Structures are given as structure tokens and as C-alpha cells.
Amino acid sequence: MTYRVCFVCTGNICRSPMAESVFRARVAEAGLDGLIEADSAGTGGWHEGDDADPRTVSVLDEHGYGTGHTARQFQPSWFGRLDLVIALDASHLTALRRLAPTEEDARKVRLLRSYDPAAGVDLDVPDPYYGGRDGFEECLEMVEAASAGLLDSVREHLEDRPV
């Protein structure tokens, strides 16, 4: 049974596609392709159908990650097929929990940086969209730091599932 994770930010062109790409790479490195699937979406539909921001693509490419991404808006009906919904900041967490049709679905929503033990109390991944390239680099560092802990957590859930 495949474990499904969806990363969510505001417009689905910067942070969430970056998190999706990094996490997919970690899954592949761990030999868990086919057991874990990752995708991404935005809380809003402003960029639906657009590619990832060119700065996102550039930073990912320079660090050895690929991205073939088309933005889309998160739909409440997706909760039923997802095991985990990863919010990139507190506003996304709140919006997603409000969209959740059930309490069980709301419990599927977590902040990405909650999986980084070194993150401290500020668990938001800042939106790099209105800034320079440095913000995209910082975003990637935060995403990479949290991805290992997220993968460990997903592995534990996989081990607990009946075969």
C-alpha cells in the first residue's frame, strides 16, 4: 500500500514544489520508490497550470534535484487518498485544517519544519517569492533539513501498516 504525501504552500510555485522535489529524491535514495509518493499543491489557485518559479527550478537544478512541475490548487476531496499533508507555514496549516472534512483528516496536516529537530520554535519556511535568490537558497536549506526527519517518520508509519 502506497503512502501518499502532499506538500502545500500558497501558490504551488516556490516552496511546495521544492519540498516535493527534495523529498522525492530522499525517497529514491532510500530505495522506497513505489512505497511512498509525493506531490504538491497550493492553498490558492492563482498559479494553476504554471510551471515552478524559474528561481525554484534554478536552485533545485544547481543542487542536483529535478522538477517537472505544474501548479495546482489543493482540494478538500484529496484528504481521503492522502496519508500526510505537509504545510510549509502556519497560515497553510490553518487553511488546510479548516478545509479538512473530518477531524481525522485535520490530524493529517503537519508543518514541514516540525520534522527538523534543529528548527527551534519558528517552524515556518519563509516565502521567497518577493525576494532575491538568497531566499530560495534558504528555503532549500530548510526543506533539506526537515526532509530526513520526515522520511524517518513516514518509514515508521510504513512499518506499522499491515501487509
Short mmCIF file of C-alpha atoms in Angstrom, two decimals:
data_model
loop_
_atom_site.label_atom_id
_atom_site.label_comp_id
_atom_site.label_asym_id
_atom_site.label_seq_id
_atom_site.Cartn_x
_atom_site.Cartn_y
_atom_site.Cartn_z
CA MET A 1 0.00 0.00 0.00
CA THR A 2 1.48 3.33 -1.10
CA TYR A 3 1.98 6.11 1.46
CA ARG A 4 0.95 9.47 -0.05
CA VAL A 5 2.33 12.86 0.98
CA CYS A 6 1.27 16.25 -0.39
CA PHE A 7 3.30 19.42 0.26
CA VAL A 8 1.28 22.65 0.33
CA CYS A 9 2.27 26.32 0.16
CA THR A 10 0.39 29.37 -1.11
CA GLY A 11 0.69 29.30 -4.89
CA ASN A 12 2.48 25.98 -5.52
CA ILE A 13 5.35 27.51 -7.50
CA CYS A 14 8.12 28.01 -4.89
CA ARG A 15 8.18 26.23 -1.54
CA SER A 16 5.93 23.22 -2.08
CA PRO A 17 7.43 22.11 -5.42
CA MET A 18 10.86 22.48 -3.82
CA ALA A 19 9.80 20.30 -0.89
CA GLU A 20 8.23 17.76 -3.26
CA SER A 21 11.43 17.51 -5.34
CA VAL A 22 13.73 17.15 -2.34
CA PHE A 23 11.50 14.60 -0.64
CA ARG A 24 11.17 12.54 -3.83
CA ALA A 25 14.96 12.47 -4.06
CA ARG A 26 15.22 11.27 -0.44
CA VAL A 27 12.62 8.57 -1.10
CA ALA A 28 14.56 7.38 -4.17
CA GLU A 29 17.88 7.41 -2.28
CA ALA A 30 16.26 5.25 0.41
CA GLY A 31 15.03 2.76 -2.19
CA LEU A 32 11.40 3.43 -1.30
CA ASP A 33 10.09 4.34 -4.76
CA GLY A 34 6.70 2.76 -5.19
CA LEU A 35 6.07 2.71 -1.45
CA ILE A 36 5.96 6.48 -0.99
CA GLU A 37 4.52 9.04 -3.40
CA ALA A 38 4.89 12.81 -3.11
CA ASP A 39 3.20 15.68 -4.86
CA SER A 40 2.34 19.28 -4.08
CA ALA A 41 -0.36 21.92 -4.33
CA GLY A 42 -1.22 25.46 -3.28
CA THR A 43 -3.86 26.80 -0.93
CA GLY A 44 -4.92 29.14 -3.74
CA GLY A 45 -5.35 28.72 -7.46
CA TRP A 46 -3.54 31.86 -8.65
CA HIS A 47 -0.81 29.93 -10.45
CA GLU A 48 -2.75 26.83 -11.54
CA GLY A 49 -1.24 25.44 -14.72
CA ASP A 50 2.03 27.39 -14.32
CA ASP A 51 5.48 25.86 -14.08
CA ALA A 52 7.52 26.26 -10.90
CA ASP A 53 9.11 29.68 -10.42
CA PRO A 54 12.31 29.85 -12.52
CA ARG A 55 14.31 30.64 -9.36
CA THR A 56 12.99 27.47 -7.73
CA VAL A 57 13.94 25.43 -10.79
CA SER A 58 17.40 27.03 -10.94
CA VAL A 59 18.19 26.38 -7.26
CA LEU A 60 16.93 22.80 -7.49
CA ASP A 61 18.92 22.13 -10.66
CA GLU A 62 22.10 23.55 -9.15
CA HIS A 63 21.75 21.22 -6.18
CA GLY A 64 21.05 18.11 -8.22
CA TYR A 65 17.28 17.97 -7.94
CA GLY A 66 14.90 17.81 -10.85
CA THR A 67 11.48 19.29 -11.20
CA GLY A 68 8.81 18.75 -13.77
CA HIS A 69 6.08 20.73 -12.09
CA THR A 70 2.68 22.20 -12.90
CA ALA A 71 0.96 24.23 -10.17
CA ARG A 72 -2.46 23.24 -8.87
CA GLN A 73 -4.77 24.09 -6.01
CA PHE A 74 -5.31 21.72 -3.09
CA GLN A 75 -8.80 20.20 -2.99
CA PRO A 76 -10.54 19.01 0.21
CA SER A 77 -11.55 15.80 -1.56
CA TRP A 78 -7.87 14.80 -1.67
CA PHE A 79 -7.74 14.18 2.09
CA GLY A 80 -9.29 10.75 1.60
CA ARG A 81 -6.38 9.50 -0.54
CA LEU A 82 -3.57 11.24 1.36
CA ASP A 83 -1.76 9.95 4.41
CA LEU A 84 0.03 13.19 5.23
CA VAL A 85 -0.44 16.83 4.20
CA ILE A 86 2.66 18.93 4.80
CA ALA A 87 2.15 22.67 5.26
CA LEU A 88 5.09 24.98 4.62
CA ASP A 89 3.99 27.65 7.09
CA ALA A 90 1.43 28.29 9.84
CA SER A 91 -1.04 30.04 7.52
CA HIS A 92 -1.13 26.95 5.31
CA LEU A 93 -1.55 24.72 8.36
CA THR A 94 -4.58 26.75 9.47
CA ALA A 95 -6.11 26.88 5.98
CA LEU A 96 -5.67 23.14 5.42
CA ARG A 97 -7.10 22.17 8.78
CA ARG A 98 -10.15 24.33 8.02
CA LEU A 99 -10.57 22.54 4.68
CA ALA A 100 -10.35 19.09 6.28
CA PRO A 101 -13.72 17.34 6.10
CA THR A 102 -13.12 15.39 9.34
CA GLU A 103 -11.04 15.62 12.50
CA GLU A 104 -9.07 12.61 11.29
CA ASP A 105 -8.22 14.50 8.10
CA ALA A 106 -7.21 17.59 10.08
CA ARG A 107 -4.75 15.44 12.05
CA LYS A 108 -3.01 14.55 8.77
CA VAL A 109 -1.79 18.15 8.42
CA ARG A 110 1.68 18.92 9.80
CA LEU A 111 4.29 21.64 9.42
CA LEU A 112 7.35 20.57 7.43
CA ARG A 113 9.88 22.05 9.83
CA SER A 114 8.34 20.13 12.74
CA TYR A 115 10.43 17.25 11.36
CA ASP A 116 13.68 19.20 11.83
CA PRO A 117 14.87 18.88 15.45
CA ALA A 118 17.16 21.90 14.97
CA ALA A 119 14.34 24.19 13.74
CA GLY A 120 13.57 25.75 17.10
CA VAL A 121 10.22 27.43 17.66
CA ASP A 122 9.77 29.17 14.29
CA LEU A 123 8.54 26.38 12.07
CA ASP A 124 7.63 28.49 9.02
CA VAL A 125 9.54 28.19 5.76
CA PRO A 126 9.56 31.86 4.66
CA ASP A 127 8.07 32.64 1.25
CA PRO A 128 10.95 33.52 -1.09
CA TYR A 129 8.72 34.77 -3.93
CA TYR A 130 9.11 38.53 -3.34
CA GLY A 131 12.80 38.41 -2.50
CA GLY A 132 16.04 37.54 -4.19
CA ARG A 133 17.76 34.28 -4.91
CA ASP A 134 19.10 34.06 -1.34
CA GLY A 135 15.57 33.36 -0.13
CA PHE A 136 15.30 30.38 -2.45
CA GLU A 137 18.63 29.03 -1.20
CA GLU A 138 17.46 29.48 2.40
CA CYS A 139 14.19 27.72 1.55
CA LEU A 140 16.10 24.77 0.11
CA GLU A 141 18.29 24.51 3.22
CA MET A 142 15.19 24.38 5.46
CA VAL A 143 13.48 21.83 3.23
CA GLU A 144 16.56 19.60 3.13
CA ALA A 145 16.99 19.79 6.90
CA ALA A 146 13.40 18.68 7.51
CA SER A 147 13.24 16.00 4.80
CA ALA A 148 15.36 13.44 6.66
CA GLY A 149 13.11 13.58 9.72
CA LEU A 150 10.00 13.45 7.57
CA LEU A 151 11.31 10.37 5.77
CA ASP A 152 12.09 8.70 9.12
CA SER A 153 8.54 9.41 10.29
CA VAL A 154 6.98 8.05 7.10
CA ARG A 155 9.15 4.92 7.37
CA GLU A 156 7.79 4.33 10.89
CA HIS A 157 4.22 4.62 9.58
CA LEU A 158 5.02 2.18 6.77
CA GLU A 159 6.40 -0.33 9.27
CA ASP A 160 3.22 -0.05 11.35
CA ARG A 161 0.92 -0.76 8.40
CA PRO A 162 -0.49 -4.24 7.96
CA VAL A 163 0.92 -6.09 4.94
#
